[in-house]
Each structure stands twice: as structure tokens, then as C-alpha cells.
Coordinates of C-alpha atoms and ligand atoms in Angstrom, one line a residue:
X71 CA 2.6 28.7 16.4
X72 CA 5.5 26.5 17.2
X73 CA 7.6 25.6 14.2
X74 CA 7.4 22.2 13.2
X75 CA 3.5 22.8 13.7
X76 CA 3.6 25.8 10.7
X77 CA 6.0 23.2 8.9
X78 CA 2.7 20.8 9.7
X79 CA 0.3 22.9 8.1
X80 CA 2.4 24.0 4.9
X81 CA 2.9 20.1 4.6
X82 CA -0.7 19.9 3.9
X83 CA -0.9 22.5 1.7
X84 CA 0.7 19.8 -0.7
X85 CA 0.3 22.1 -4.1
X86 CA 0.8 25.8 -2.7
X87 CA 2.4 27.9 -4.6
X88 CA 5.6 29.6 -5.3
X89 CA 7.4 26.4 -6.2
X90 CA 10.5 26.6 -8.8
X91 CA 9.3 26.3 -12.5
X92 CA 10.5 22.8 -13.6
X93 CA 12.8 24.3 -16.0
X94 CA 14.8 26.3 -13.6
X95 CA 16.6 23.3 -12.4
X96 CA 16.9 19.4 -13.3
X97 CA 17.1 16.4 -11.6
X98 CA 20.2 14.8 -11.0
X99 CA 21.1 11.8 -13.1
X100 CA 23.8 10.1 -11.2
X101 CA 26.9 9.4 -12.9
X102 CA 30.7 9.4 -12.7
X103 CA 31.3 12.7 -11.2
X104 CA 34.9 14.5 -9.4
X105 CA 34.6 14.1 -6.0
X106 CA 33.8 17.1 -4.1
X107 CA 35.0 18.0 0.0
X108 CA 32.5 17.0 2.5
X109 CA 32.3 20.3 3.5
X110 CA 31.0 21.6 0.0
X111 CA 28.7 18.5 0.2
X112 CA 27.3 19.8 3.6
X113 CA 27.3 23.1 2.4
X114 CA 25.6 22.7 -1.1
X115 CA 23.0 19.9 0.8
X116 CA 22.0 22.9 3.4
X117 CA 22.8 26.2 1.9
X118 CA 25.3 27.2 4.1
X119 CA 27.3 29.3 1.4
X120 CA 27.2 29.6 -1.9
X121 CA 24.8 29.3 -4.4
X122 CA 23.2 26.7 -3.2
X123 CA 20.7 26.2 -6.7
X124 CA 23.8 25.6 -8.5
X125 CA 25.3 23.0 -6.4
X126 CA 24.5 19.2 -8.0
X127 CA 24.2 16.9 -5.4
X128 CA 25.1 13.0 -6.8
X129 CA 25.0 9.6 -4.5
X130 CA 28.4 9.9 -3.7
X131 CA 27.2 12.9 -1.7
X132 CA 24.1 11.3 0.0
X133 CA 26.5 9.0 1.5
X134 CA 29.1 11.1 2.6
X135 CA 26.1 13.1 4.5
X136 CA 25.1 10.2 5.9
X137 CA 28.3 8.6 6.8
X138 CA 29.2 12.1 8.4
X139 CA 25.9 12.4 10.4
X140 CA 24.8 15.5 8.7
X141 CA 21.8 13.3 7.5
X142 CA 19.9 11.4 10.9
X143 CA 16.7 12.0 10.4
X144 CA 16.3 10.0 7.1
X145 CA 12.2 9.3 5.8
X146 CA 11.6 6.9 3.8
X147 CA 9.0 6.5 0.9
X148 CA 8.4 3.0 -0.4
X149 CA 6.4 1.4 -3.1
X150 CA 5.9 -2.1 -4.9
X151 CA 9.3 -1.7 -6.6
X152 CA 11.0 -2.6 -3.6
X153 CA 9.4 -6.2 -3.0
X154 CA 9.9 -7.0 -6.5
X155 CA 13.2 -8.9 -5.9
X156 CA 11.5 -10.5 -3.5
X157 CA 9.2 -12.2 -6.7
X158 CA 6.3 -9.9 -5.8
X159 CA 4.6 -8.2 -8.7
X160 CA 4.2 -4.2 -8.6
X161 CA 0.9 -2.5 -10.3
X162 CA 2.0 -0.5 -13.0
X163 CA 5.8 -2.4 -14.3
X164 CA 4.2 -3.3 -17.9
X165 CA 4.2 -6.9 -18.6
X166 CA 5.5 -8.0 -15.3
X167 CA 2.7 -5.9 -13.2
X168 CA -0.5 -7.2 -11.6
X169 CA -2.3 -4.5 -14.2
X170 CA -1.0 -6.4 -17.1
X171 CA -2.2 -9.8 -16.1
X172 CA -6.1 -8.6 -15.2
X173 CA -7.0 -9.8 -18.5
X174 CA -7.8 -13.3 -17.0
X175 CA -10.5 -11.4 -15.3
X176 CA -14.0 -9.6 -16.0
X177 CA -12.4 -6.2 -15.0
X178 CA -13.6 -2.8 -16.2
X179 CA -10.3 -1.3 -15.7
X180 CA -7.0 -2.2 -13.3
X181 CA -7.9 -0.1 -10.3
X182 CA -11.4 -1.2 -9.8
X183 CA -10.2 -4.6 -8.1
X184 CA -9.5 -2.3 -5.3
X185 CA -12.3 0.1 -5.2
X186 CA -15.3 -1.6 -2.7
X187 CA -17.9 -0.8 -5.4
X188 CA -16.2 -3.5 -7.7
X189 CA -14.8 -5.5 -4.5
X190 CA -18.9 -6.0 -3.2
X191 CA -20.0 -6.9 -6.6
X192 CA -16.8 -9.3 -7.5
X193 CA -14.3 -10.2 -5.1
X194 CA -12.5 -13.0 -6.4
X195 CA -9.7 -10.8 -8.8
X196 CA -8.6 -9.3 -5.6
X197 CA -8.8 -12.5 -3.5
X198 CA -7.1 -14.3 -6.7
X199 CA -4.2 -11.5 -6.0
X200 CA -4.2 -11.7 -2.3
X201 CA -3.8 -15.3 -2.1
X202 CA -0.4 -15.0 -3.7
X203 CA 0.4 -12.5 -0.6
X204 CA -0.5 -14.8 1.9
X205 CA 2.0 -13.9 5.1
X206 CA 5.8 -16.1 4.9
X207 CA 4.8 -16.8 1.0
X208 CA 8.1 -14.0 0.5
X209 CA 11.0 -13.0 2.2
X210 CA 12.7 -9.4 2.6
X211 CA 15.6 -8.7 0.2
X212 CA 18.5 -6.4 -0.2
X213 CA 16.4 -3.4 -0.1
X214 CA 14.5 -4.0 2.9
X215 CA 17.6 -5.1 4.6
X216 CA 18.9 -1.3 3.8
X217 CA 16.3 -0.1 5.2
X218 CA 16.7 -2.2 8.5
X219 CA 20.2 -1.2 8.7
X220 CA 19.3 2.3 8.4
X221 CA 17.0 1.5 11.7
X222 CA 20.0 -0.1 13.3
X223 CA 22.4 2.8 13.4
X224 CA 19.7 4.9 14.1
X225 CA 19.4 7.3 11.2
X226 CA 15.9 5.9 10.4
X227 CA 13.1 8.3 11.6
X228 CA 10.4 6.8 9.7
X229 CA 9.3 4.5 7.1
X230 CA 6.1 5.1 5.2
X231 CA 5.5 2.0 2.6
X232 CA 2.7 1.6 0.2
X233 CA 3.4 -2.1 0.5
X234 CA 0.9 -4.6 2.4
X235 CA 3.5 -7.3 2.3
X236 CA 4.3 -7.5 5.9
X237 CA 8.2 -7.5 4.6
X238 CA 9.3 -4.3 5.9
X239 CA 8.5 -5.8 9.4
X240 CA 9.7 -9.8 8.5
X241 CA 12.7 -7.8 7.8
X242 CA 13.3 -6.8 11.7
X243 CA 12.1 -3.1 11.2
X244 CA 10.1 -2.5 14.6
X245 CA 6.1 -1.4 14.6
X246 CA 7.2 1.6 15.7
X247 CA 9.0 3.2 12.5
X248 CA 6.5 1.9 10.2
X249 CA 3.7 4.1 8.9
X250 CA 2.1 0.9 6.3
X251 CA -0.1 3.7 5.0
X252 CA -2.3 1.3 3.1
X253 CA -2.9 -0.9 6.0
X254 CA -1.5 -5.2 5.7
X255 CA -2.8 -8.5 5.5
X256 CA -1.7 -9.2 8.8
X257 CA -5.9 -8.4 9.6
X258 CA -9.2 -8.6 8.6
X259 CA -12.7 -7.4 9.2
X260 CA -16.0 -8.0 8.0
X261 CA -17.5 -5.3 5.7
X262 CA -20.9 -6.1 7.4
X263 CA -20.7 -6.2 11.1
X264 CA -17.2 -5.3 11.3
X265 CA -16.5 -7.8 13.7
X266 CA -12.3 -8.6 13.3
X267 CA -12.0 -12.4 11.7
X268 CA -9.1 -14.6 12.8
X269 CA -6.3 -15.0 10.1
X270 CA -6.2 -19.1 9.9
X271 CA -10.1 -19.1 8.6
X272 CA -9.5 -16.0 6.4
X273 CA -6.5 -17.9 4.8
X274 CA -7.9 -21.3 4.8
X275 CA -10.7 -19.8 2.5
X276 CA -8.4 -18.1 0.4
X277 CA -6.4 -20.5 -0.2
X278 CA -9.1 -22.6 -1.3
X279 CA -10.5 -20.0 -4.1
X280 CA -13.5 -19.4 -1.6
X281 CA -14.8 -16.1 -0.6
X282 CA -14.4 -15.5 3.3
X283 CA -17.4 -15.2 5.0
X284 CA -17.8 -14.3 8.5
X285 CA -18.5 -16.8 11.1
X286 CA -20.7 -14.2 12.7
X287 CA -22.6 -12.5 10.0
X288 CA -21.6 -14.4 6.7
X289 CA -20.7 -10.8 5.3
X290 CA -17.1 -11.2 3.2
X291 CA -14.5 -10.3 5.2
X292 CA -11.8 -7.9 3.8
X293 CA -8.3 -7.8 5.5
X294 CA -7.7 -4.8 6.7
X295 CA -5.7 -3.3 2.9
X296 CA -7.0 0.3 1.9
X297 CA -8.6 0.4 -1.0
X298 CA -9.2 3.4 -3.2
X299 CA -11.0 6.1 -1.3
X300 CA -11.1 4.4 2.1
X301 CA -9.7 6.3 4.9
X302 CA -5.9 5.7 5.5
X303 CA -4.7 4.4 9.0
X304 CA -4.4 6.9 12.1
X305 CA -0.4 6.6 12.0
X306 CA -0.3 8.4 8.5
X307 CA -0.7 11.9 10.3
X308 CA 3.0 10.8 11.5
X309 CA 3.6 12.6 8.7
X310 CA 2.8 16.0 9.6
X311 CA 5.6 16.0 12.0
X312 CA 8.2 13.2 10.5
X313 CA 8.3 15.1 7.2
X314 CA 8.9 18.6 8.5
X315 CA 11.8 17.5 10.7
X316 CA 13.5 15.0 8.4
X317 CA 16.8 15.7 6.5
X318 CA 16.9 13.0 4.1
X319 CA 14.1 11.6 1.9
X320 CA 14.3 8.3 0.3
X321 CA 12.0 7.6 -2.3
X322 CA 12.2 4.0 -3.5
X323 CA 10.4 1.7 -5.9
X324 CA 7.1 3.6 -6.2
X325 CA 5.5 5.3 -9.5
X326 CA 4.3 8.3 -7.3
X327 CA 0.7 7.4 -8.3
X328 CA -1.8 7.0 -5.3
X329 CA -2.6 9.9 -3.3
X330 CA -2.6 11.3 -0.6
X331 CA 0.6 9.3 -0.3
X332 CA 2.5 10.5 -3.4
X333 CA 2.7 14.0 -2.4
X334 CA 4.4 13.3 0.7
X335 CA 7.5 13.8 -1.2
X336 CA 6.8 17.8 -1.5
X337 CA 6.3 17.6 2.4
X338 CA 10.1 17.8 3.2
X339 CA 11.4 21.6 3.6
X340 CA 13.1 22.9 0.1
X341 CA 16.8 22.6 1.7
X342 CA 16.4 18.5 2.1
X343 CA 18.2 16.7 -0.2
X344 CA 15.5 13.9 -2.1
X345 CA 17.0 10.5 -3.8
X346 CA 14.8 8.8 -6.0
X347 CA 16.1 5.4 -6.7
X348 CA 13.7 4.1 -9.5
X349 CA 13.5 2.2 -12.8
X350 CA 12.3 5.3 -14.0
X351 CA 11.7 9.2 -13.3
X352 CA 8.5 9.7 -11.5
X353 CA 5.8 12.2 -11.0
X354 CA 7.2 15.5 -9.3
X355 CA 10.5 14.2 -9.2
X356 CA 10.7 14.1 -13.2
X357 CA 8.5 17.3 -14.0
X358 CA 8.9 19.6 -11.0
X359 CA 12.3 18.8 -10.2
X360 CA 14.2 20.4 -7.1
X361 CA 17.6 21.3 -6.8
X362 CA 18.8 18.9 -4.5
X363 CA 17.5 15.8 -5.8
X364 CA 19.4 12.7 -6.6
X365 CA 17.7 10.5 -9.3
X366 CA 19.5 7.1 -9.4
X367 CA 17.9 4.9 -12.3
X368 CA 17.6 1.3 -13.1
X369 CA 17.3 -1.6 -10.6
X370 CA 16.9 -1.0 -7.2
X371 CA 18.7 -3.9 -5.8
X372 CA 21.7 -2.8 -7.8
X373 CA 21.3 0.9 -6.8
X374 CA 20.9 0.4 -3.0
X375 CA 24.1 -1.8 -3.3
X376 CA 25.9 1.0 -4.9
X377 CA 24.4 3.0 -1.5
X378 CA 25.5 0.4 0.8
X379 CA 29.2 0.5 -1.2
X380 CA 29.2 4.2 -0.5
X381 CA 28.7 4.0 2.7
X382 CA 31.0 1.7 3.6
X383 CA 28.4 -0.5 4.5
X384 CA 28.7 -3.9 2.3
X385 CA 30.3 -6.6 5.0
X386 CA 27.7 -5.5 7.5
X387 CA 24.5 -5.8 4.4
X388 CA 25.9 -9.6 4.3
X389 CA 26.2 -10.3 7.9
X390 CA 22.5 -9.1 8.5
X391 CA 21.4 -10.6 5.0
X392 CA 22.8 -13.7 6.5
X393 CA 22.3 -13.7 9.8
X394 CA 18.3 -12.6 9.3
X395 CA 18.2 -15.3 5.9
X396 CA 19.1 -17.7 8.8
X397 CA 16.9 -16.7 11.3
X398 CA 13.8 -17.2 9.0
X399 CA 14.8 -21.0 7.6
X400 CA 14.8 -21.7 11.1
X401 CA 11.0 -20.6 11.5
X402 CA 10.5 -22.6 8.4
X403 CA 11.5 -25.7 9.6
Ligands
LIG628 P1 3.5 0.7 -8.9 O1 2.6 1.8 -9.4 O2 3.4 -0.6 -9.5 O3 5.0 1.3 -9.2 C1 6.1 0.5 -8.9 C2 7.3 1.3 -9.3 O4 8.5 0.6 -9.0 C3 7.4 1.5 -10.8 O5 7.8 2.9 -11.1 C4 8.5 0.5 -11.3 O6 9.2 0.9 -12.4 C5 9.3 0.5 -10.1 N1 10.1 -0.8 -9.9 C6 9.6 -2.0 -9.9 N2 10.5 -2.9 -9.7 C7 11.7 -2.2 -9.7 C8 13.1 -2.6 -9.6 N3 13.4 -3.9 -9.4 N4 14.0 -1.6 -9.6 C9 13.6 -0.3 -9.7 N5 12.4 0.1 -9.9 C10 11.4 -0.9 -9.8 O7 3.4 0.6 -7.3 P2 3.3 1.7 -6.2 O8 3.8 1.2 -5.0 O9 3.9 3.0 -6.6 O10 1.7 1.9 -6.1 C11 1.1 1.9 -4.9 C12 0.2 0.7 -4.8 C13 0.8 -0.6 -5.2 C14 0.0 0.5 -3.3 O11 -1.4 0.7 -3.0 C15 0.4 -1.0 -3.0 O12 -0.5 -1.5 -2.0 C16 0.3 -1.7 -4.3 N6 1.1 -2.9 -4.4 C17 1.8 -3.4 -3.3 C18 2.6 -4.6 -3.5 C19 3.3 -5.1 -2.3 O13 2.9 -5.0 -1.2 N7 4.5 -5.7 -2.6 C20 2.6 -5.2 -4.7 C21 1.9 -4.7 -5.8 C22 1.1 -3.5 -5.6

């Protein structure tokens, strides 16, 4: 079997055994640290000498590893967190999160707005939510703009975003490197006949507090979001190849909840250095910890400009910022 197909197949063996006990090493908190040579940072990030399990890795290393190419095949993991500059609300943030404003609504508990069982019987807490996401209500920020820069020097291999925002790809981020693993808003069908509905009569009704029927069938019409325990889109089994073959992983803004994407972030071979830039430690990344992650706390926006600093990137961040900021007043007016 060729290799990256084994690498395939242990990637869906998400939980196998034989992983490190989480006590046998710690995630990295980033802090002030000695600089170390690049070549120990290439060495410790790949086990080329040493003992590689005692090597820390901080971001100061990321970057030099990227900045010297050793990293080019960087995946990214995205949540909620990462549109939240943009004045989107994530899930789970408490007080701020969609989960903490439900009690307006008749709702069993948080998930169940997105679970069709509730959705059939009451639709209007997740239409209430979706009308707030209609498409050009938000703008990318910093973070997305990281990511598109990424794309432009060609170190991204893939994005795979929780989000349904549609701000990954307002942010100039082609089709192509996008896995939106829990679909968009940018369609919708209806849950009867399945025929597709066209966006301006799906937002009209929205917008309006109205339930969208279809013109067809008057079944509601759902846009084409996944909800808990529908399939996900064809273009998540990217992963069984992007994961196996990627040398950095990105984790950003996501709380690590929602399977099957969460344990993507076990899919990337032991060696690969993992940077989890979060308000707070999540999931595997807190309790099963590897050896080469980075865990870079507090607010994203302020951690990927630390990044961009790193990297030498920052006058090139504001050029695109502004350049792209410009772009999209103009489709404004
Ligand atoms: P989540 O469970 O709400 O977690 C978000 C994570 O991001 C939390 O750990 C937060 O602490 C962290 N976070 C939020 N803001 C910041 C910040 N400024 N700096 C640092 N960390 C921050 O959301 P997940 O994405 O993990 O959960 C998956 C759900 C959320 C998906 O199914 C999405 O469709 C859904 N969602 C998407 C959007 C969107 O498209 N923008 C908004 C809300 C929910």
C-alpha cells in the first residue's frame, strides 16, 4: 500500500492506540524564551538528532520554520473564534456565545437548534440565528487575512473551517483550498423535494421573520449548513490525504467540540509540529498533549499579529488588509 494511503487509514483510526500518556509531556505555553539556531529548530521540529521529546518548540520557532520553508505544507483547522472579531458570535464563549443567548427561545438545550428533529418541529431559533449570517452582513479580519496570506506565498495546502460564514472565501481564499466541512449559506435546499431554492427568496423570507417555503413544494427550505448528524460534504475526505502529508497544523479559534471534525487534529503524523492559538486549551491539545505543540493563549487577533511580526510579515498584513478592505467598500457602494 502506497504510503500516504497507510497514513490515510491510520488517520481514520482517530483513537488507536499507543499514544504518549498525557503526562509524559506538556503543552507548550508560549512565553519569552532564548532564541534557539534554526537548525536546532528544524532539528527538534523533525527529529533529526537529538532527543527530539525534549526539545520545546515556542512561536518563535513556528515562524522561523516557516520563514525558512521547512514548513509548506501548512493545514489549517478553524472554528467560530476566528470570525469573532469580525462581530460574529461563536457557540460555546460564555456570555458572548449564541448558547448563552437561547434563553429567548423554547429550546431544550443549545444543540438542538441544529439537530433536524428540533429544526422540523421549530425552525425559527435557527432562522432567528441565520438571519444575522445573511452573506456581506460581515467582513473578513486579521485572521482570515493570515490565512489568505498563507495562500499567497503558497505554504497553504488546505483550509478546513467549521465556519458557515462565507468569510474565509470574501477574504480572497480560492474554492479550491477550502474544505467548509459544515457546508455555507451560500445554498439551500428543500427538506421535502430537495429541489435547490434561489438565495434572494430564501433571504427575502428570512429577513422578514418568515419561514422559507419552497416555491415548488412549500416544504421549508434549509440552506445547505450541516447540522448534527447529517452527513458532511464530499470534500472532507480531503483529509485523508491533506493531513498525512502536511507539516504544519494550525488550529485556531475552535473549542475542539464537534466530531468527526475535532479529531482531525490527531490526523497529522507525530513529528508535525501543532499550534493551537486559542482563548483557551482545548480538547486533546490540553489533556493528551504532544511534544511539539505550541499553545499560544488569549486573543486570536493579537496572537496571529504576533505570527505575522515573526514572520516578518506585518507591512504586507496591512497592504492586503487594505487593499482587500478597499476592494469590498467598492462592492458596497
Ligand atoms: P465554539 O464551540 O463556539 O468555540 C469557539 C472557540 O473559539 C472557543 O474555544 C473560544 O474560547 C474561542 N474564541 C472565540 N473568540 C476568540 C478570540 N477572539 N480569541 C481567541 N479565541 C477565541 O465554536 P467551534 O467552531 O469550535 O464549534 C463548531 C461549530 C460552531 C460549527 O459547527 C460552526 O458552524 C459553529 N459556528 C460558526 C460560526 C461562524 O460561522 N462564524 C459562528 C458560531 C458558531
Amino acid at each position: 500500500m502506497a504510503l500516504w494511503a497507510r497514513r490515510a487509514v491510520r488517520a481514520l483510526r482517530l483513537w488507536g492506540p499507543g499514544r504518549e500518556p498525557a503526562w509524559a509531556c506538556r503543552p507548550r505555553i508560549a512565553g519569552g524564551r532564548t532564541p534557539i539556531s534554526f537548525s536546532a529548530v528544524v532539528s527538534s521540529a523533525f527529529g533529526n538528532g537529538g532527543d527530539r521529546k525534549k526539545e520545546k518548540l515556542f512561536l518563535q520557532d513556528i515562524a522561523e520554520l516557516i520563514r525558512a520553508r521547512a514548513c509548506q505544507r501548512v493545514v489549517v483547522m478553524a472554528g467560530a473564534g476566528i470570525s469573532t472579531a469580525s462581530g460574529i458570535p461563536d457557540f460555546r464563549s460564555p456570555g458572548s456565545g449564541f448558547y448563552s443567548a437561547l434563553q429567548h427561545w423554547d429550546v431544550p438545550y443549545p444543540e438542538a437548534v441544529f439537530e433536524l428533529s428540533f429544526f422540523f418541529d421549530n425552525p425559527r431559533p435557527f432562522f432567528s440565528w441565520a438571519k444575522n449570517l445573511r452573506p456581506g452582513n460581515f467582513r473578513p479580519n486579521a485572521i482570515h487575512y493570515f490565512l489568505r496570506l498563507l495562500h499567497d506565498k503558497g505554504l497553504l495546502l488546505r483550509l478546513y473551517t467549521q465556519n458557515i460564514d462565507g468569510l474565509e472565501r470574501a477574504s480572497g481564499i480560492p474554492g479550491s483550498k477550502l474544505v467548509e466541512a459544515h457546508g455555507s449559506f451560500a445554498s439551500a435546499t428543500c427538506t421535502v423535494c430537495g429541489k435547490p431554492s434561489p438565495g434572494e427568496g430564501f433571504w427575502a423570507a428570512v429577513m422578514e421573520d418568515r419561514v422559507p417555503r419552497c416555491a415548488a413544494c412549500t416544504g421549508v427550505v434549509k440552506p445547505d449548513v450541516v447540522f448534527f448528524g447529517e452527513a458532511l460534504p464530499e470534500r472532507f475526505f480531503l483529509h485523508m490525504v491533506d493531513f498525512p502529508t502536511a507539516d504544519l497544523l494550525l488550529i485556531l479559534g475552535t473549542s475542539l467540540k464537534v466530531e468527526p471534525f475535532a479529531s482531525l487534529c490527531e490526523a497529522v503524523r507525530s513529528s508535525v509540529p501543532r499550534v493551537l492559538m486559542n482563548r483557551e486549551a482545548v480538547e486533546s491539545c490540553a489533556w493528551r498533549p504532544r511534544s511539539r505543540d505550541v499553545v499560544q493563549l488569549g486573543d486570536l487577533v493579537d496572537s496571529v499579529e504576533r505570527l505575522v511580526a515573526l514572520l516578518g510579515w506585518t507591512e504586507e498584513m496591512k497592504d492586503l488588509v487594505q487593499r482587500e478592505a478597499a476592494k469590498l467598500s467598492g462592492q458596497d457602494r
